[in-house]
Structures are given as C-alpha cells and as structure tokens.
PDB file of C-alpha atoms and ligand atoms in Angstrom:
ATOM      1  CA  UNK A   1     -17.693 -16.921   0.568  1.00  0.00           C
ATOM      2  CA  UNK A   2     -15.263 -20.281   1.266  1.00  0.00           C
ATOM      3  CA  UNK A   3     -11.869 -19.916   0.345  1.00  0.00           C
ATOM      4  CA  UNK A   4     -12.381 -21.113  -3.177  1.00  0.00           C
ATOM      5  CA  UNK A   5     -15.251 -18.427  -4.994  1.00  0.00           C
ATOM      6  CA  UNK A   6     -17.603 -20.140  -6.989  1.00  0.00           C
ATOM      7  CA  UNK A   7     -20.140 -17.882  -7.158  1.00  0.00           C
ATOM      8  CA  UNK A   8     -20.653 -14.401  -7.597  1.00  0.00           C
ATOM      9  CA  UNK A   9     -20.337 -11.501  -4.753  1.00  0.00           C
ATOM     10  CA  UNK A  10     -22.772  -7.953  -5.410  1.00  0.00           C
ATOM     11  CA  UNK A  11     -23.564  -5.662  -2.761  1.00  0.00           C
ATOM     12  CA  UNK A  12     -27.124  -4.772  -2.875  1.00  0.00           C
ATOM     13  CA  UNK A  13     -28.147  -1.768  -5.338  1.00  0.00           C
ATOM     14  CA  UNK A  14     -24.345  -1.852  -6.826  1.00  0.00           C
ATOM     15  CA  UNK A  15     -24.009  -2.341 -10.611  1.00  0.00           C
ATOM     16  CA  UNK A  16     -21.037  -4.318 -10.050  1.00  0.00           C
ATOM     17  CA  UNK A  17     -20.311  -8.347  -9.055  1.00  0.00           C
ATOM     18  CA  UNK A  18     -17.165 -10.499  -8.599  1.00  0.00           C
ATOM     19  CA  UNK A  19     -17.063 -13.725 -10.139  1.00  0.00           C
ATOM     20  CA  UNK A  20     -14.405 -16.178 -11.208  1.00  0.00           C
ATOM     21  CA  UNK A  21     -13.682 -15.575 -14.874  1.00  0.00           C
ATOM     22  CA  UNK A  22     -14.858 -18.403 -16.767  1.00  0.00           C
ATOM     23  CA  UNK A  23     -13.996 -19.669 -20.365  1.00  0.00           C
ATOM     24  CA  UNK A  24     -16.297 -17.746 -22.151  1.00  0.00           C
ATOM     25  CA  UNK A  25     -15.136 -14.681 -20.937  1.00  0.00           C
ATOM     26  CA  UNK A  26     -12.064 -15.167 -23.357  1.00  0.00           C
ATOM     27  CA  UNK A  27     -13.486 -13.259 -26.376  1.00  0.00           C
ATOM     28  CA  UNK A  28     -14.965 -10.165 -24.150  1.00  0.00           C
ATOM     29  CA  UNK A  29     -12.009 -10.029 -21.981  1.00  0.00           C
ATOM     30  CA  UNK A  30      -9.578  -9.667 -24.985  1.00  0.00           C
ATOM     31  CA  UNK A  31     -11.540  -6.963 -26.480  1.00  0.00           C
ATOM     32  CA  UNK A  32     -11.781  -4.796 -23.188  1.00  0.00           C
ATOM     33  CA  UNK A  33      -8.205  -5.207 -23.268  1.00  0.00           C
ATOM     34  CA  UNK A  34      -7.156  -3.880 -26.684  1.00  0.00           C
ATOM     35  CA  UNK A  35     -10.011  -1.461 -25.889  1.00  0.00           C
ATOM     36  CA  UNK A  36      -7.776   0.033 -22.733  1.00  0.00           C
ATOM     37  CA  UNK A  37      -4.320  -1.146 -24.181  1.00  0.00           C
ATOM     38  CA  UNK A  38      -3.765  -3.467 -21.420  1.00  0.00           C
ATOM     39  CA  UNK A  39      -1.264  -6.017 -21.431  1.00  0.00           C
ATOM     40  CA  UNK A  40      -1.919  -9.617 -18.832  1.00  0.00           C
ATOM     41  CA  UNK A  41       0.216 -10.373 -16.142  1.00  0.00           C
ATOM     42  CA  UNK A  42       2.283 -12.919 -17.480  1.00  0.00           C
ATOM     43  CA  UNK A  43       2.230 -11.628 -20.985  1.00  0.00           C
ATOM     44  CA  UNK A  44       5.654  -9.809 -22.581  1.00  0.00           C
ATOM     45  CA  UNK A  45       4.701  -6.419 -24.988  1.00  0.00           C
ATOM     46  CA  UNK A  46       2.745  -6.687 -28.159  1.00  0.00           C
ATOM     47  CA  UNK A  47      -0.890  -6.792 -26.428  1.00  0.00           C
ATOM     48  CA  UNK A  48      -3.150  -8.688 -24.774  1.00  0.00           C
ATOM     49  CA  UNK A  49      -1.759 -12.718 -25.274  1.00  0.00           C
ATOM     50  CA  UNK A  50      -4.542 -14.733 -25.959  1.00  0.00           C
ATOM     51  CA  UNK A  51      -2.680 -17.843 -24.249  1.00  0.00           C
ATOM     52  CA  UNK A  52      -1.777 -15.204 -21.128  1.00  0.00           C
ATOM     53  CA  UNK A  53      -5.548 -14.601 -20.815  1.00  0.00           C
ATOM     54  CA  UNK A  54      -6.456 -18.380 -20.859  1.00  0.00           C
ATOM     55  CA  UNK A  55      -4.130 -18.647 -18.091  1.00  0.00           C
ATOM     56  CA  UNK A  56      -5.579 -16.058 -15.861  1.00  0.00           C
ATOM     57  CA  UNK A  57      -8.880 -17.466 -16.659  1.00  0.00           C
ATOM     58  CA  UNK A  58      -7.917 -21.136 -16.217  1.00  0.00           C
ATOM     59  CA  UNK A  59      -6.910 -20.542 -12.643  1.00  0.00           C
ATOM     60  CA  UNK A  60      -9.196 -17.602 -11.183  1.00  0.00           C
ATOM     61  CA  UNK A  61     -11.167 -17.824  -8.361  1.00  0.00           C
ATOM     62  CA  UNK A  62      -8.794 -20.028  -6.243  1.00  0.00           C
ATOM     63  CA  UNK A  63      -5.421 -19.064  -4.322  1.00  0.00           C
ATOM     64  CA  UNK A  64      -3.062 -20.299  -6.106  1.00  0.00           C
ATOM     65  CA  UNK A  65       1.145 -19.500  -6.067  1.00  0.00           C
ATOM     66  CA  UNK A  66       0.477 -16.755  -3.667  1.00  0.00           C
ATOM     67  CA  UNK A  67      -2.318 -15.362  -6.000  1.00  0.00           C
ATOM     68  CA  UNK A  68      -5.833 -14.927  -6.753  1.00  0.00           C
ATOM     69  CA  UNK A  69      -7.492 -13.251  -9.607  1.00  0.00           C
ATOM     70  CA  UNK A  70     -11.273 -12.397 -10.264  1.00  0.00           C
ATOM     71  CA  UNK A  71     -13.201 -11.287 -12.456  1.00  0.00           C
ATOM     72  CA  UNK A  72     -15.082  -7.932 -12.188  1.00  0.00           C
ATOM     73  CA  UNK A  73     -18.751  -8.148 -14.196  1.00  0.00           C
ATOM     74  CA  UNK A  74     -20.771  -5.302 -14.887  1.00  0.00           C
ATOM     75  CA  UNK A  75     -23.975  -5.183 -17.345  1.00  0.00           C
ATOM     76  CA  UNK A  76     -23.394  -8.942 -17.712  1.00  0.00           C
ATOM     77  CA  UNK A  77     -19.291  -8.567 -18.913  1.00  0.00           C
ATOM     78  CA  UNK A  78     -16.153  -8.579 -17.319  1.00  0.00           C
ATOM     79  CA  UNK A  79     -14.877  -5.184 -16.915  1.00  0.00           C
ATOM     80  CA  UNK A  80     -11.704  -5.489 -14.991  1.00  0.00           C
ATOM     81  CA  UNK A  81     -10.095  -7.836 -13.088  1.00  0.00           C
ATOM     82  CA  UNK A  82      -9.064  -7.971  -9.481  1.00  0.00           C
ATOM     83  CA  UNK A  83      -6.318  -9.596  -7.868  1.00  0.00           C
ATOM     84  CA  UNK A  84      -4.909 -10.022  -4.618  1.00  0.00           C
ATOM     85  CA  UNK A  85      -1.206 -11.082  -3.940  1.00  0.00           C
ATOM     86  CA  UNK A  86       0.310 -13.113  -0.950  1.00  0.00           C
ATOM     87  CA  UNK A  87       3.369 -13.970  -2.063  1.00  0.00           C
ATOM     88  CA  UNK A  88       4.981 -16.461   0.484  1.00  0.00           C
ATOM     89  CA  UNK A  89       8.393 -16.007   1.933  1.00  0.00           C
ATOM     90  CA  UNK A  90       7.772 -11.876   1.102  1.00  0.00           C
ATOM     91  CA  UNK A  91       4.752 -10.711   3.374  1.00  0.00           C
ATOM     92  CA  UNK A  92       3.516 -11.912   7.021  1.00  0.00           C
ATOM     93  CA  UNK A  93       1.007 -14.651   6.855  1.00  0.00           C
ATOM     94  CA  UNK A  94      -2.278 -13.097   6.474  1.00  0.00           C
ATOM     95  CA  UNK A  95      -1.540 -10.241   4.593  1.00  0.00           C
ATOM     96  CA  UNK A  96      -2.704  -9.427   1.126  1.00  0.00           C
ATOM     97  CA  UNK A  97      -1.904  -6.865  -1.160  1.00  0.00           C
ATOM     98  CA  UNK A  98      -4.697  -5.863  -3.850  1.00  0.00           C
ATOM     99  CA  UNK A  99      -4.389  -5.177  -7.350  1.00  0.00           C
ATOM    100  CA  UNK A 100      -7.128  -4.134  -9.915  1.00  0.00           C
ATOM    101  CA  UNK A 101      -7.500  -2.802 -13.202  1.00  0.00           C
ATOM    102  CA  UNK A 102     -10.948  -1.766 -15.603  1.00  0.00           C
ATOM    103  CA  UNK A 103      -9.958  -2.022 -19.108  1.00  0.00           C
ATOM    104  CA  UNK A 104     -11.559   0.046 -21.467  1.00  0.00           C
ATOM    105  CA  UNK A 105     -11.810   3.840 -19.803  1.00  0.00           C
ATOM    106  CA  UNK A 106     -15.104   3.407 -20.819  1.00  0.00           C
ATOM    107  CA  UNK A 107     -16.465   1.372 -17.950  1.00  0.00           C
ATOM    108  CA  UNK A 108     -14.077   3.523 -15.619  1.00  0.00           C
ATOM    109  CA  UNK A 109     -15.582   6.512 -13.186  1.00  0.00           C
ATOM    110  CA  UNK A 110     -18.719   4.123 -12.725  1.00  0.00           C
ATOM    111  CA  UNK A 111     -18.605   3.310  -9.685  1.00  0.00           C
ATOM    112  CA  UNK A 112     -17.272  -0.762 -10.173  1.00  0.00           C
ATOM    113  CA  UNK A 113     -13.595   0.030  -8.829  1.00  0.00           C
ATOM    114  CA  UNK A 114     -14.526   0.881  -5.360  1.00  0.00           C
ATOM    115  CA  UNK A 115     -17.437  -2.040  -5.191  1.00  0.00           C
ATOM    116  CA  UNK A 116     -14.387  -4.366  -6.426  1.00  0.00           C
ATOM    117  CA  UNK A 117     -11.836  -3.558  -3.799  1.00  0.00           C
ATOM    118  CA  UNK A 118     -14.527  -3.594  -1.004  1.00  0.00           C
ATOM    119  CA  UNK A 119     -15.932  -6.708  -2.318  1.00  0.00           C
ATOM    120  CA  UNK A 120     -12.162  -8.164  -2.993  1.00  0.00           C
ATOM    121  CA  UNK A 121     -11.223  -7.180   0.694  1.00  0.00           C
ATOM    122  CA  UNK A 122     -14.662  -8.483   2.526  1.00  0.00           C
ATOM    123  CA  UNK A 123     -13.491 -11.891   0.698  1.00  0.00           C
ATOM    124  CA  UNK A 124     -10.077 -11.835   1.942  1.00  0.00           C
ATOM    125  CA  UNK A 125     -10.968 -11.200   5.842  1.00  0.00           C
ATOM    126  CA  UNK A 126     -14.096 -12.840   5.592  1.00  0.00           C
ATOM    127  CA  UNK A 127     -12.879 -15.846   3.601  1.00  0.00           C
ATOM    128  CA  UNK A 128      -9.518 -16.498   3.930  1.00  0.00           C
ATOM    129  CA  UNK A 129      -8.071 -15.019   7.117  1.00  0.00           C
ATOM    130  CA  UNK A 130      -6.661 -12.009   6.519  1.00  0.00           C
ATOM    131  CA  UNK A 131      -5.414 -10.000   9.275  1.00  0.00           C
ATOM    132  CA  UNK A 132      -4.576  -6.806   7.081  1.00  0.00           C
ATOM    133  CA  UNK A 133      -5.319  -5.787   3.075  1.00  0.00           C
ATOM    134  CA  UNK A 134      -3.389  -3.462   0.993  1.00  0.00           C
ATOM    135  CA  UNK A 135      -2.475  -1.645  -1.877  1.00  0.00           C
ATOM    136  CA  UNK A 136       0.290   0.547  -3.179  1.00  0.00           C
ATOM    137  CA  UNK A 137      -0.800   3.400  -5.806  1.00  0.00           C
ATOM    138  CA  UNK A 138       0.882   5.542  -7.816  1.00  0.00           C
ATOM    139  CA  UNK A 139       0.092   9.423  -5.780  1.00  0.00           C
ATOM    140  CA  UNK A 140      -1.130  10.933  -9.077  1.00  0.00           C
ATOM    141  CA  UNK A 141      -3.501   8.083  -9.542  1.00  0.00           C
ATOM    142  CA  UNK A 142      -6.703   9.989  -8.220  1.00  0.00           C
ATOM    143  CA  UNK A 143      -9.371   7.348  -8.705  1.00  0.00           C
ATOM    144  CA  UNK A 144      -7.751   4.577  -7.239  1.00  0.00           C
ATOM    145  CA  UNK A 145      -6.920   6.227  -4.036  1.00  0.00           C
ATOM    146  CA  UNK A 146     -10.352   7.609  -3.888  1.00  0.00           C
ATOM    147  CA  UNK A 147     -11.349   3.777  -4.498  1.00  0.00           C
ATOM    148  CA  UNK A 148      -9.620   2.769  -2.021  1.00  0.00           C
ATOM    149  CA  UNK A 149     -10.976   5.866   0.590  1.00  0.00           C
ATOM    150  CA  UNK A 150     -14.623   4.918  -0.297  1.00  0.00           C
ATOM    151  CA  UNK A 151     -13.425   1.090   0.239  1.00  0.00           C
ATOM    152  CA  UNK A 152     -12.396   1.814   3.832  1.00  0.00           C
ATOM    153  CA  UNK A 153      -9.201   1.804   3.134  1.00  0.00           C
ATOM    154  CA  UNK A 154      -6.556   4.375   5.124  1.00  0.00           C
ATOM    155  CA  UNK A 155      -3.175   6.356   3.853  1.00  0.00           C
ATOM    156  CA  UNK A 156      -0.542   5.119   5.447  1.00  0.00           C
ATOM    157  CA  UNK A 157       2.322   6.779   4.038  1.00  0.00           C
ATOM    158  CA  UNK A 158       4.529   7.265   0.817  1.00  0.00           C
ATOM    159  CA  UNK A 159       6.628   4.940  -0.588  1.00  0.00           C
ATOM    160  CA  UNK A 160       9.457   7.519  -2.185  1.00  0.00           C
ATOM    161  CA  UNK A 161      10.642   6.633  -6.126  1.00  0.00           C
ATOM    162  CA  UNK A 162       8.899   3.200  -5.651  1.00  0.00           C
ATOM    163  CA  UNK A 163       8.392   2.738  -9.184  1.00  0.00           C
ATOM    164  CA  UNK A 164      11.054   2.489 -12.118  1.00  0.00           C
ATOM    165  CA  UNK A 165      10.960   5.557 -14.316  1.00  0.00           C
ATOM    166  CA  UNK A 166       9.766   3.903 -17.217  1.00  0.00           C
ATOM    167  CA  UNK A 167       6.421   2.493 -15.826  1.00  0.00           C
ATOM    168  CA  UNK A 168       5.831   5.764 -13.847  1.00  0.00           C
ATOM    169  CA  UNK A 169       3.579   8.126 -15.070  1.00  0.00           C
ATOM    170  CA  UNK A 170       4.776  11.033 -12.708  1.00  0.00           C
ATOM    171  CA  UNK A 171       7.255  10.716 -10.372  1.00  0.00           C
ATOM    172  CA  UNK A 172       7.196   6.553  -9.090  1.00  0.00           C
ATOM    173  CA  UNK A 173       6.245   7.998  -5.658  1.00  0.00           C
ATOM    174  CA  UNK A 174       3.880   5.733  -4.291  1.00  0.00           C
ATOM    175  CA  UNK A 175       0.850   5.932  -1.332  1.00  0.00           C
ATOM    176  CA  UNK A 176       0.798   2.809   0.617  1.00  0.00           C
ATOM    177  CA  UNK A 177      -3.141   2.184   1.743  1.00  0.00           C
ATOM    178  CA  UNK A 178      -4.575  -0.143   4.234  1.00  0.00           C
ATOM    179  CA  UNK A 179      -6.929  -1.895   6.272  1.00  0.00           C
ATOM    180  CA  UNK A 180      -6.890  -4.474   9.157  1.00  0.00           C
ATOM    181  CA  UNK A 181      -9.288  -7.236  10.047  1.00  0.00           C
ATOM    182  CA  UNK A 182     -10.179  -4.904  13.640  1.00  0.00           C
ATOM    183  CA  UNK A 183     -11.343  -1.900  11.423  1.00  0.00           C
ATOM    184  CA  UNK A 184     -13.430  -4.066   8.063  1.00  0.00           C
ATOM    185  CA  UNK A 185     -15.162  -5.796  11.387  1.00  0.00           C
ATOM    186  CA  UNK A 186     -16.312  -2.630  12.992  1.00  0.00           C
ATOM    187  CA  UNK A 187     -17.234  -1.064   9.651  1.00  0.00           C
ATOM    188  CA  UNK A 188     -18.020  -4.060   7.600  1.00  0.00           C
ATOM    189  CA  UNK A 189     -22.164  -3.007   7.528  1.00  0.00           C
ATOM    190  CA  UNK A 190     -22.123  -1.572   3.890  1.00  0.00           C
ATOM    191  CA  UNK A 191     -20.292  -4.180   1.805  1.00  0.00           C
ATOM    192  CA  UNK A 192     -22.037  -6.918   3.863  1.00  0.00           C
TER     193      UNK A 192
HETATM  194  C1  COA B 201      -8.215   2.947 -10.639  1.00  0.00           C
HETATM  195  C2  COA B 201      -9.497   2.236 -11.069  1.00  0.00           C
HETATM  196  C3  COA B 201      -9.403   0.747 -10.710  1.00  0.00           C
HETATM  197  C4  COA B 201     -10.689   2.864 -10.310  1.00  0.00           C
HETATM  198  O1  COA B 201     -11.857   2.219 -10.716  1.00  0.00           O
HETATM  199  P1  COA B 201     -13.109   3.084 -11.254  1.00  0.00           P
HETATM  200  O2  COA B 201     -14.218   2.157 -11.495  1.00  0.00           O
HETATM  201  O3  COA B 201     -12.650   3.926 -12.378  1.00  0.00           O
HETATM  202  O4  COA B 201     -13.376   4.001  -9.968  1.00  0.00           O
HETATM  203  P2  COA B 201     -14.780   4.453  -9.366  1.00  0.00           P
HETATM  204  O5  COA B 201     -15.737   4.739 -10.457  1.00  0.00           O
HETATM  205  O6  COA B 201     -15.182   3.458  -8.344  1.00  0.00           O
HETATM  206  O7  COA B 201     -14.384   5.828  -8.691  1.00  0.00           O
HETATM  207  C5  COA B 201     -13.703   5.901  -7.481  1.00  0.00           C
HETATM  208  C6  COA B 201     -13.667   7.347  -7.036  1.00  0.00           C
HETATM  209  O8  COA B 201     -12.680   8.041  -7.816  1.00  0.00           O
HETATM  210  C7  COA B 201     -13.279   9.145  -8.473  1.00  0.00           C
HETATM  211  N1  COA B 201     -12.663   9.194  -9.787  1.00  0.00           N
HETATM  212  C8  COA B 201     -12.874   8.361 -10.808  1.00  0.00           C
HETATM  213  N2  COA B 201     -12.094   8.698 -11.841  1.00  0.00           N
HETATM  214  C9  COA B 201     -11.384   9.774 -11.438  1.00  0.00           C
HETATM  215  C10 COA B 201     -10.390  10.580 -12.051  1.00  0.00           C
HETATM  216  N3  COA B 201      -9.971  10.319 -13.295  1.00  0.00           N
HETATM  217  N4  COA B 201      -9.876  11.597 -11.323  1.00  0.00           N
HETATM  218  C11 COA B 201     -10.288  11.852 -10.072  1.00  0.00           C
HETATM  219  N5  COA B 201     -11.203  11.103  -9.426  1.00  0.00           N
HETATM  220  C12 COA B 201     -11.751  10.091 -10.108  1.00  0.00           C
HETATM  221  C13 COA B 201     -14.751   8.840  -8.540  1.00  0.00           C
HETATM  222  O9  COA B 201     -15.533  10.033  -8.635  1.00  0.00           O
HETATM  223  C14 COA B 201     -14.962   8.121  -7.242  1.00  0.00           C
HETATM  224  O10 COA B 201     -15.047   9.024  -6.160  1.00  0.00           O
HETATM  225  P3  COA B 201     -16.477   9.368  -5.482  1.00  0.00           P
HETATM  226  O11 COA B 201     -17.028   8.038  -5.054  1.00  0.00           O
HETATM  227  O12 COA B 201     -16.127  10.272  -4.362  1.00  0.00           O
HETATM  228  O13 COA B 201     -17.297  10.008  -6.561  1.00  0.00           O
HETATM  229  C15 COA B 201      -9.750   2.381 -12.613  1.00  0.00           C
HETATM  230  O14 COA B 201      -9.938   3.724 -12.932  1.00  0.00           O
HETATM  231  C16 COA B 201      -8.626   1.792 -13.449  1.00  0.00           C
HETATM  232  O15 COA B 201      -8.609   0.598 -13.730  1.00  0.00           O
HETATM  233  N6  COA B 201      -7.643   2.630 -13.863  1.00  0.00           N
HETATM  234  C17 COA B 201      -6.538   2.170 -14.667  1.00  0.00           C
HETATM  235  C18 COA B 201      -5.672   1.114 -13.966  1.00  0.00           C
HETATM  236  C19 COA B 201      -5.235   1.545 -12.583  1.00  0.00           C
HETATM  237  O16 COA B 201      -4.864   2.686 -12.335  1.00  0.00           O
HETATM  238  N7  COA B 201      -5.244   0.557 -11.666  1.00  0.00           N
HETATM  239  C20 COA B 201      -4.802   0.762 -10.303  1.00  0.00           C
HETATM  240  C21 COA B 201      -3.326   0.550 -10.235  1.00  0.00           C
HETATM  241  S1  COA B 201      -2.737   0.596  -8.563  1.00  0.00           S
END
C-alpha cells in the first residue's frame, strides 16, 4: 500500500477487506448506521447526517487534517469504518491512534474487527511510517480489547476516569493498547 489507498487490503482466507469508501456506499452505509444507532464523526445528535456521511466518504482513503478513514467491506458492503488519528501539534510524529466501529451488531463477533485493526495498522507502518499504533478502549469493552490482543496489539496501562460520564458506559476508565514498528516487523507474517 502507498500512502494514499486505492485499492483494497484482505488477508488471505479472511472474510473481511479495507477499501476507501466510495460514493455508492452512501445508501448502505446510512442504513448500517440507523441499523446500530450510530451517529458520524462530524455529525451533532438526531442520527446518521446524510451530508456528515458524504463527507467521510468524500475524503477516505487519504491522510488528510491529521486523519484517515476507511472503509471496512464484508460480503461485498461496508460494515464499519476504520480510522486512524494523527493529530499534529498533539502526538509525536509517527504515531497513530486507531479508531473503529461495525455498525449494525449484526455483522459484529465475526471476525472483521480484528482483520480491520491488523489490516489498518500493517498500512500505517507499512505505508506511512509509523513508528508506534494505538488505541484507547473503554475496560468493559471486551471485544475490542480482544481485537486488539488478536491484532498484536499489547496493554499498556489504564487511563483512570478518561471518559466523561455521559459517554461512558461503566466507569470512563480506559486501557491504553499498543504496538511499535520493532514488534509488527518481527510478527508481521500473518497479516502480510
Ligand atoms: C469493538 C468492535 C470493533 C470489535 O469488532 P468485531 O468484529 O465485533 O470483533 P471480532 O469479531 O473480530 O472479535 C474480536 C474478539 O472479541 C471476541 N468478542 C466479540 N464480541 C465479544 C463480546 N461481546 N464479548 C466478549 N468478547 C467478544 C471475539 O470472540 C474475538 O475473540 P476470539 O478471536 O478470541 O474469538 C465491534 O464489536 C464494534 O464496533 N463495537 C461497537 C463500537 C466499539 O466498541 N468500537 C470500539 C471503540 S474503542
């Protein structure tokens, strides 16, 4: 992969791919949306915001602002989108922090979570540099930190009342996860 993803990224024998979103993912990714009450970055309450998704859509694949969003497919749809985040001025140069989300529950527990953060992090030290990926989860949230395990990722700690009350669903304690560019390099094999 170059910096900019055109095409599509599958490991071999996984059900699920990263891809760019493209335009006529508009319709599908709305209605996975509603499905799992998800609400864009970008958009304020009331749902999914058709003109937030045309955003996201209109600039994935590409860092832009310190951001990059992709989308995941499975069975030919998007599912869930990926992000990572390297906001300048905020982190070192060279290091990420990962976001994801699959929509409808549905599609959740089937494996494309962990092929999406391995695939999302092979892209960021492979493609663009990165000397060390990461991502921040809330401690109750079982899947993604098992996600994240499967992904090669390591628990490095707790990040105590991290999140405001009203967005937490237990506590707001969060565990910090990561991986450098020295440990995807030695164990890189499987998502190669
Ligand atoms: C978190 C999330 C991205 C994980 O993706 P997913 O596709 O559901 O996860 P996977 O199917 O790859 O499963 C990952 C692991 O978690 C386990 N798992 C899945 N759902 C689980 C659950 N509800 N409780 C406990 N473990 C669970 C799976 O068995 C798997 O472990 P295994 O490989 O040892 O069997 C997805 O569930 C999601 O979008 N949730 C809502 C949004 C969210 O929490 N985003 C992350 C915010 S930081």
């Amino acid at each position: 992969m170059s910096a900019r993803v055109s095409g599509r990224a599958q490991r071999p024998g996984s059900r699920a791919a990263l891809r760019p979103f493209v335009a006529d993912d508009l319709e599908p990714v709305l209605a996975a949306m509603r499905a799992g009450e998800t609400v864009p970055a970008g958009a304020r309450g009331g749902g999914p915001s058709r003109e937030a998704v045309r955003r996201m859509i209109a600039s994935s694949g590409e860092l832009l602002a310190g951001r990059l969003e992709l989308a995941i497919e499975a069975e030919g749809r998007p599912v869930g989108v990926v992000e990572a985040r390297a906001p300048r001025g905020a982190f070192p140069p060279g290091v990420f922090e990962l976001g994801i989300q699959v929509w409808d529950p549905r599609d959740r527990g089937r494996g494309h979570g962990t092929q999406a953060v391995a695939l999302l992090a092979a892209h960021l030290f492979g493609g663009l540099g990165a000397r060390r990926v990461q991502a921040v989860t809330e401690v109750g949230n079982a899947a993604m930190r098992r996600a994240l395990e499967r992904a090669g990722f390591r628990m490095e700690g707790v990040l105590r009342g991290f999140l405001p009350p009203e967005t937490a669903a237990g506590t707001g304690d969060c565990a910090v996860y990561g991986i450098t560019n020295d440990e995807w390099e030695n164990d890189r094999e499987p998502w190669t």
